[in-house]
mmCIF file of C-alpha atoms in Angstrom:
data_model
loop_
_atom_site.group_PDB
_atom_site.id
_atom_site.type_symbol
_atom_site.label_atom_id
_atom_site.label_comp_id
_atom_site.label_asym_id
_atom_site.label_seq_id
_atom_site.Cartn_x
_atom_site.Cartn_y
_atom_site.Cartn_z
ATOM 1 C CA UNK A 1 -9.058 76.239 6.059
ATOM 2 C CA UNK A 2 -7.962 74.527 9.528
ATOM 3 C CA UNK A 3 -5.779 76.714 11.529
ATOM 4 C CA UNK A 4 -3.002 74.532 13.984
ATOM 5 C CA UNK A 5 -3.509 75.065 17.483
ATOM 6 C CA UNK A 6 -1.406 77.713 19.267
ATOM 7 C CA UNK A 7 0.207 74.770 21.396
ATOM 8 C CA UNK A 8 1.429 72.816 18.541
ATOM 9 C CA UNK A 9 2.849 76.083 16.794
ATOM 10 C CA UNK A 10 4.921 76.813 19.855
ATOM 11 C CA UNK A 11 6.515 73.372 19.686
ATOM 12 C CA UNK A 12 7.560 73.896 16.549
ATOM 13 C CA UNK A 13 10.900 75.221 14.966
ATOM 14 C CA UNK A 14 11.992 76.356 12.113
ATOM 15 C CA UNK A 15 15.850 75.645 10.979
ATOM 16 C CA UNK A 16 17.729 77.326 8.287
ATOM 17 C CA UNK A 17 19.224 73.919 6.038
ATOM 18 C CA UNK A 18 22.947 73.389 6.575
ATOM 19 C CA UNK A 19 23.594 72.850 3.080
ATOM 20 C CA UNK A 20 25.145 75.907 1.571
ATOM 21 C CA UNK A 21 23.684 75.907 -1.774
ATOM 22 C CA UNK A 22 20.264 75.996 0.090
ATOM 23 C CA UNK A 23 19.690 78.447 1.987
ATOM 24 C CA UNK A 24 15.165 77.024 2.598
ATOM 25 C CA UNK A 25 13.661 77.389 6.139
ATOM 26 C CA UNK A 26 12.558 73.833 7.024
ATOM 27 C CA UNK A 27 10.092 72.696 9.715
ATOM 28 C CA UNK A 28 11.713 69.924 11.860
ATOM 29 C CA UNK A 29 11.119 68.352 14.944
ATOM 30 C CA UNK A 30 13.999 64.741 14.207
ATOM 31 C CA UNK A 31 16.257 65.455 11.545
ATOM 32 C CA UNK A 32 19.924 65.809 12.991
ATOM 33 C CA UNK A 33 21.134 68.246 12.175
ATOM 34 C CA UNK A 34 17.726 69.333 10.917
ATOM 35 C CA UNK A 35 17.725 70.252 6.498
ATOM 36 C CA UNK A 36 15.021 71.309 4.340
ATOM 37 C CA UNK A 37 12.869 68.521 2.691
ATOM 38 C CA UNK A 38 14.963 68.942 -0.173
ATOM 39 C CA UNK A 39 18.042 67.636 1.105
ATOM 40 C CA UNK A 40 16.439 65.114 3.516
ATOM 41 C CA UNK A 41 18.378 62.382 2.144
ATOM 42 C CA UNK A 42 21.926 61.337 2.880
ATOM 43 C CA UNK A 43 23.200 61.823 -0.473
ATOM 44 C CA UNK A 44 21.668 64.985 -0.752
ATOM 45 C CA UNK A 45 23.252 66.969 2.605
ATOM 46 C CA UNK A 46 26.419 64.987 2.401
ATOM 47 C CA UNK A 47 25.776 63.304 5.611
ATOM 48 C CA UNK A 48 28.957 62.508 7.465
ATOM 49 C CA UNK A 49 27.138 59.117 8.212
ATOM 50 C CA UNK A 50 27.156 58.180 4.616
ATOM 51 C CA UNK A 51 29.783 55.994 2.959
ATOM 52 C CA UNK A 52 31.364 57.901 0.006
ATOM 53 C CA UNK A 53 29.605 56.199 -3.645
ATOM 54 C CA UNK A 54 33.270 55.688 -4.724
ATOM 55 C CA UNK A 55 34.739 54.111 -1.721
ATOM 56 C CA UNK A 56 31.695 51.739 -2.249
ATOM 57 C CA UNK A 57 33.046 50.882 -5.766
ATOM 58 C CA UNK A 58 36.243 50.652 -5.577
ATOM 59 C CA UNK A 59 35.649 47.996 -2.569
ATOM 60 C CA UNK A 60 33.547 46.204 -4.668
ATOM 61 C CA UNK A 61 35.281 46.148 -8.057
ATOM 62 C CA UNK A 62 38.795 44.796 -5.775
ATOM 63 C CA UNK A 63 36.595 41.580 -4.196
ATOM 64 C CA UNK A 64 35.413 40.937 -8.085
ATOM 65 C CA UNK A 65 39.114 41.385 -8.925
ATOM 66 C CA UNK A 66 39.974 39.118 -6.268
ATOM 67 C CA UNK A 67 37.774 36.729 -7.014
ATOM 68 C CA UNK A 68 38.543 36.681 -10.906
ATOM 69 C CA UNK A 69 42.318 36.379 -9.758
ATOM 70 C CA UNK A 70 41.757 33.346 -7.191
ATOM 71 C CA UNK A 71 39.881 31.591 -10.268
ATOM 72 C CA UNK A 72 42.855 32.182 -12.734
ATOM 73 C CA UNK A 73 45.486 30.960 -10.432
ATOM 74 C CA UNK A 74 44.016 27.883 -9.275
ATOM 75 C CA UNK A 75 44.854 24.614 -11.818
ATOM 76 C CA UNK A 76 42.234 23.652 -14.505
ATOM 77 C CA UNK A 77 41.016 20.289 -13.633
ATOM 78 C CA UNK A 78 41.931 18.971 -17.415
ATOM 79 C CA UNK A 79 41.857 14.922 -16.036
ATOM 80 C CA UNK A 80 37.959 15.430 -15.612
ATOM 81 C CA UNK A 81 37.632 17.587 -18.010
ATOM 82 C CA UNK A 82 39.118 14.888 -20.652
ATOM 83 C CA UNK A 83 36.957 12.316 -18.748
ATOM 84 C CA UNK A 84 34.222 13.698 -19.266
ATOM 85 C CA UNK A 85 34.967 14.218 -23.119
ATOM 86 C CA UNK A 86 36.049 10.516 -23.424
ATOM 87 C CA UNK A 87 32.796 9.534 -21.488
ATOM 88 C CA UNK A 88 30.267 11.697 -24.516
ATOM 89 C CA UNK A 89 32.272 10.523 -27.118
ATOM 90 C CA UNK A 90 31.981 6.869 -25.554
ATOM 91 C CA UNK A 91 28.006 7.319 -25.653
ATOM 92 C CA UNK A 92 27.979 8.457 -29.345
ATOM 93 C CA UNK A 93 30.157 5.662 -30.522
ATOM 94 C CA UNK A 94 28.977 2.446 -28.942
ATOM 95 C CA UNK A 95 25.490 2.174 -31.256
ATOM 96 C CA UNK A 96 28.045 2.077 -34.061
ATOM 97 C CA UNK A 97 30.620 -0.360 -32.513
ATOM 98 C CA UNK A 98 26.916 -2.680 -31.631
ATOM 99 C CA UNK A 99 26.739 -3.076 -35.725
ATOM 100 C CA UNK A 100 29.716 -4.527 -36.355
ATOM 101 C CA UNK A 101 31.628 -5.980 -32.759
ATOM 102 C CA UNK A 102 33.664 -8.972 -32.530
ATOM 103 C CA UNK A 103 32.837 -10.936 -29.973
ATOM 104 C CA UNK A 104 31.527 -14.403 -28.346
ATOM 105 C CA UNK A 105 27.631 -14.218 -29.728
ATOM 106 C CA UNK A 106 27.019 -16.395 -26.394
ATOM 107 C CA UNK A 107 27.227 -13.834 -24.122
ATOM 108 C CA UNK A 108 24.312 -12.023 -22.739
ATOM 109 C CA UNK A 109 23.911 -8.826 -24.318
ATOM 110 C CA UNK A 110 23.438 -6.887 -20.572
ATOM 111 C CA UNK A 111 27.065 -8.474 -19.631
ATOM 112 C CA UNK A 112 28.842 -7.524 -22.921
ATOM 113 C CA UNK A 113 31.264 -4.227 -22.837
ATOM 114 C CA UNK A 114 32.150 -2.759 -26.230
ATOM 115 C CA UNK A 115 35.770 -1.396 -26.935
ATOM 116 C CA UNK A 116 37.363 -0.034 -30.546
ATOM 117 C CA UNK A 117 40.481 -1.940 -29.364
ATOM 118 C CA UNK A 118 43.812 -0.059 -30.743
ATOM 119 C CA UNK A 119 46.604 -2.833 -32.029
ATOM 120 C CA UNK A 120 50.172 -3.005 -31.445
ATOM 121 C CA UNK A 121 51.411 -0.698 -33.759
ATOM 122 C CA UNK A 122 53.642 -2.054 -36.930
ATOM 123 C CA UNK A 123 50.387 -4.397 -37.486
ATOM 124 C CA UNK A 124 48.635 -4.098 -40.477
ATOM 125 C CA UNK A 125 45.128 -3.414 -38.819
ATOM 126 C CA UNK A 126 44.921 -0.122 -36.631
ATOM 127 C CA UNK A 127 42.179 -1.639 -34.355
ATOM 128 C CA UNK A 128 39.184 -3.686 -33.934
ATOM 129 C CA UNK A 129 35.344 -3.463 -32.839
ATOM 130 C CA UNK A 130 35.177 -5.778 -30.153
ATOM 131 C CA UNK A 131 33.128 -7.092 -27.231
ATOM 132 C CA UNK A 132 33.963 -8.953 -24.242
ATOM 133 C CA UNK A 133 32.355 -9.988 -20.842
ATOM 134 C CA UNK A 134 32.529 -7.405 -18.241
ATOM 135 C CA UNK A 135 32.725 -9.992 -15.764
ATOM 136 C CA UNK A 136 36.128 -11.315 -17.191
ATOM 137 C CA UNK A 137 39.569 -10.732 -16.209
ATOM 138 C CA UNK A 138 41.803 -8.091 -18.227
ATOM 139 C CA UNK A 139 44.253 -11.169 -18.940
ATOM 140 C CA UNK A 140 41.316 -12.841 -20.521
ATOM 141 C CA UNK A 141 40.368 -9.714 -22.651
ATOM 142 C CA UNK A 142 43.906 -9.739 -23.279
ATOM 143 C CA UNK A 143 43.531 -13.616 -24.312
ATOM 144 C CA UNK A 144 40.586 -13.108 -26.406
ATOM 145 C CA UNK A 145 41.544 -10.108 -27.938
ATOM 146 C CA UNK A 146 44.606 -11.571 -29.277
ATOM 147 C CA UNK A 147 42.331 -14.399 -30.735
ATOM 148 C CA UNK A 148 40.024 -12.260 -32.141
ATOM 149 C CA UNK A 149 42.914 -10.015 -33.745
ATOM 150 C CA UNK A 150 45.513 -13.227 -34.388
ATOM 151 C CA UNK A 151 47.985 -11.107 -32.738
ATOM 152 C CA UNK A 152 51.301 -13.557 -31.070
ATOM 153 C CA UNK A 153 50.486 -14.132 -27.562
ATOM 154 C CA UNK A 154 53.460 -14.953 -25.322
ATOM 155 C CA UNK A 155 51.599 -13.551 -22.011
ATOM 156 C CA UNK A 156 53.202 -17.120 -20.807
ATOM 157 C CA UNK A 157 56.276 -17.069 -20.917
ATOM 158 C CA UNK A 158 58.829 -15.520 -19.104
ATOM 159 C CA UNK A 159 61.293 -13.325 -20.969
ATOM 160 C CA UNK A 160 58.706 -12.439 -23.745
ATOM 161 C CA UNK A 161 57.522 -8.707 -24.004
ATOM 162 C CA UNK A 162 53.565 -8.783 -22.655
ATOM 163 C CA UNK A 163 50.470 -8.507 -24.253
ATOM 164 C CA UNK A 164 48.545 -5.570 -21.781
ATOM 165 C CA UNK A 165 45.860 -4.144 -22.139
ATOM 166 C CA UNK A 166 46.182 0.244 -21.756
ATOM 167 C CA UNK A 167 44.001 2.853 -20.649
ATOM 168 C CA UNK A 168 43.790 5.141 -24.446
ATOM 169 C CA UNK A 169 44.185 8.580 -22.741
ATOM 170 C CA UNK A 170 46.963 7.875 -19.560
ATOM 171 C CA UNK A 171 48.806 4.704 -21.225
ATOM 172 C CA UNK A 172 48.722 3.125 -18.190
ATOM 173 C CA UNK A 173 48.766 -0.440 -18.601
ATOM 174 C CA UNK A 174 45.634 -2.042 -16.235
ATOM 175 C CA UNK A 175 46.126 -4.939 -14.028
ATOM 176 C CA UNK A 176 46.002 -8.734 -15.495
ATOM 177 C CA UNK A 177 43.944 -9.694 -12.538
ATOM 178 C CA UNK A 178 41.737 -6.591 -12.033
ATOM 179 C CA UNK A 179 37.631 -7.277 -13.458
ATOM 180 C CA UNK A 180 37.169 -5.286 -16.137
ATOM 181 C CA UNK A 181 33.731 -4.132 -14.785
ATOM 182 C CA UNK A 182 35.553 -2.255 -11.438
ATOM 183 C CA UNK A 183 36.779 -0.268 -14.006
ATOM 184 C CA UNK A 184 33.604 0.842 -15.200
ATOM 185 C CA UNK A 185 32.933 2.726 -11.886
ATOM 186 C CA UNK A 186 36.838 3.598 -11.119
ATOM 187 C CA UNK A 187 37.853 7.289 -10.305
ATOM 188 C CA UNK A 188 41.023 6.575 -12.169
ATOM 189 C CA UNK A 189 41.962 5.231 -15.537
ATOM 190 C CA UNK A 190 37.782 4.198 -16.043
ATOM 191 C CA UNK A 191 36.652 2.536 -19.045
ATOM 192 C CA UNK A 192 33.540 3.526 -20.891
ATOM 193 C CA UNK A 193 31.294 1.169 -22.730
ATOM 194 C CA UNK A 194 31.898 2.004 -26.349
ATOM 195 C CA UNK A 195 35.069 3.798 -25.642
ATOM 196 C CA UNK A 196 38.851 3.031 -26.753
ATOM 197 C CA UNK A 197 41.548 0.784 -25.213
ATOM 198 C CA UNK A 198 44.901 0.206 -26.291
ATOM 199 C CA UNK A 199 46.487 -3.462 -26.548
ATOM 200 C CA UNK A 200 50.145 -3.467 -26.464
ATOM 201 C CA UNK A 201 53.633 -5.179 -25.815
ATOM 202 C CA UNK A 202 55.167 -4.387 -23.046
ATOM 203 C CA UNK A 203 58.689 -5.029 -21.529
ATOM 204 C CA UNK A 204 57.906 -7.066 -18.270
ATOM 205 C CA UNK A 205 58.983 -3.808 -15.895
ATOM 206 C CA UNK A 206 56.860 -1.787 -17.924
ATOM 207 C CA UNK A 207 53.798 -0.397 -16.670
ATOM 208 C CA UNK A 208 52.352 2.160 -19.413
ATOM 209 C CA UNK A 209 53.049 3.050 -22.665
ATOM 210 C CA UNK A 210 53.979 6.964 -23.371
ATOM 211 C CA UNK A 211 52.580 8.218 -26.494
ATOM 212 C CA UNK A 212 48.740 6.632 -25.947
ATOM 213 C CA UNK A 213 47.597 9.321 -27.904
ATOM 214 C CA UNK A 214 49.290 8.494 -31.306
ATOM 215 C CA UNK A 215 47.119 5.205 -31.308
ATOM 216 C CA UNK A 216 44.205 7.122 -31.840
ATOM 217 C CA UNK A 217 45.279 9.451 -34.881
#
């Protein structure tokens, strides 16, 4: 067996551990304040360096808290939410509306837009399959529509309640002169190949209609 050198051995001291349930000799030449090897961890000699475990916790379960909190108060986004809905449910439908559309047989089939088109209510049909240009004017889907549907048409005269064509979830009645295709890519009020629209008379001073929902029941 080796024996240490008497130079080494001098250089050496031996410390009683601070801890009071101890009470071991330890070795130690860089632990401050110097412990046994069996409390040579913080958590072990309750280090005055060492954050308390609960203080730890309790800081960490109030940011989750405050997180959880900022998440509850801020408002659900339920217009994308219901766009994105109408957008699935827009996907699913149009191979069905394809079967059995109204529509001008001329057009190219990568320019038609399908629509289940919801009638003026008191009718006797609730709606339509149809298919229009997506080039065309929302008076002219409004024209051909009524065609299509032999609903009256006074769009030209004055006094006469108007034929408009109406987003299905906000009511809100869409421009006569407005392309139908910028509403394809639109942030608000879009349209959806093979979703709903709602066709409608309006007073003149009217611009939506307030119970869009009921069309669709």
């Amino acid at each position: 067996m080796s024996v240490l050198p008497k130079t080494f051995l001098l250089e050496v001291s031996l410390y009683t551990c601070p801890c009071p349930w101890c009470g071991h000799y330890s070795a130690s030449l860089s632990v401050a304040p110097p412990v046994s090897s069996r409390h040579r961890h913080q958590s072990d000699h309750e280090c005055e360096k060492l954050e308390a475990p609960k203080q730890r916790m309790f800081a960490t379960q109030q940011l989750v808290k405050e997180i959880v909190d900022s998440k509850k108060s801020a408002p659900p986004n339920k217009v994308r939410r219901g766009a994105k809905n109408a957008e699935t449910a827009a996907k699913v439908a149009l191979m069905k509306l394809k079967l059995h559309a109204l529509g001008d047989k001329s057009l190219p089939q990568s320019e038609r837009i399908y629509f289940q088109v919801y009638l003026p209510k008191g009718g006797k049909d609730k709606s339509k399959a149809m298919f229009f240009c997506k080039k065309w004017s929302i008076g002219k889907v409004v024209d051909y529509a009524a065609s299509m549907a032999s609903l009256k048409n006074d769009n030209n005269k004055a006094s006469a309640k108007k034929l408009r064509v109406c987003h299905a979830e906000t009511g809100a009645a869409l421009p006569m002169d407005s392309c139908v295709e910028t509403w394809l890519s639109s942030a608000d009020n879009t349209l959806y190949n093979g979703g709903n629209i709602i066709i409608e008379y309006l007073d003149n001073e009217c611009n939506d209609i307030e119970d869009a929902g009921q069309y669709l029941l």
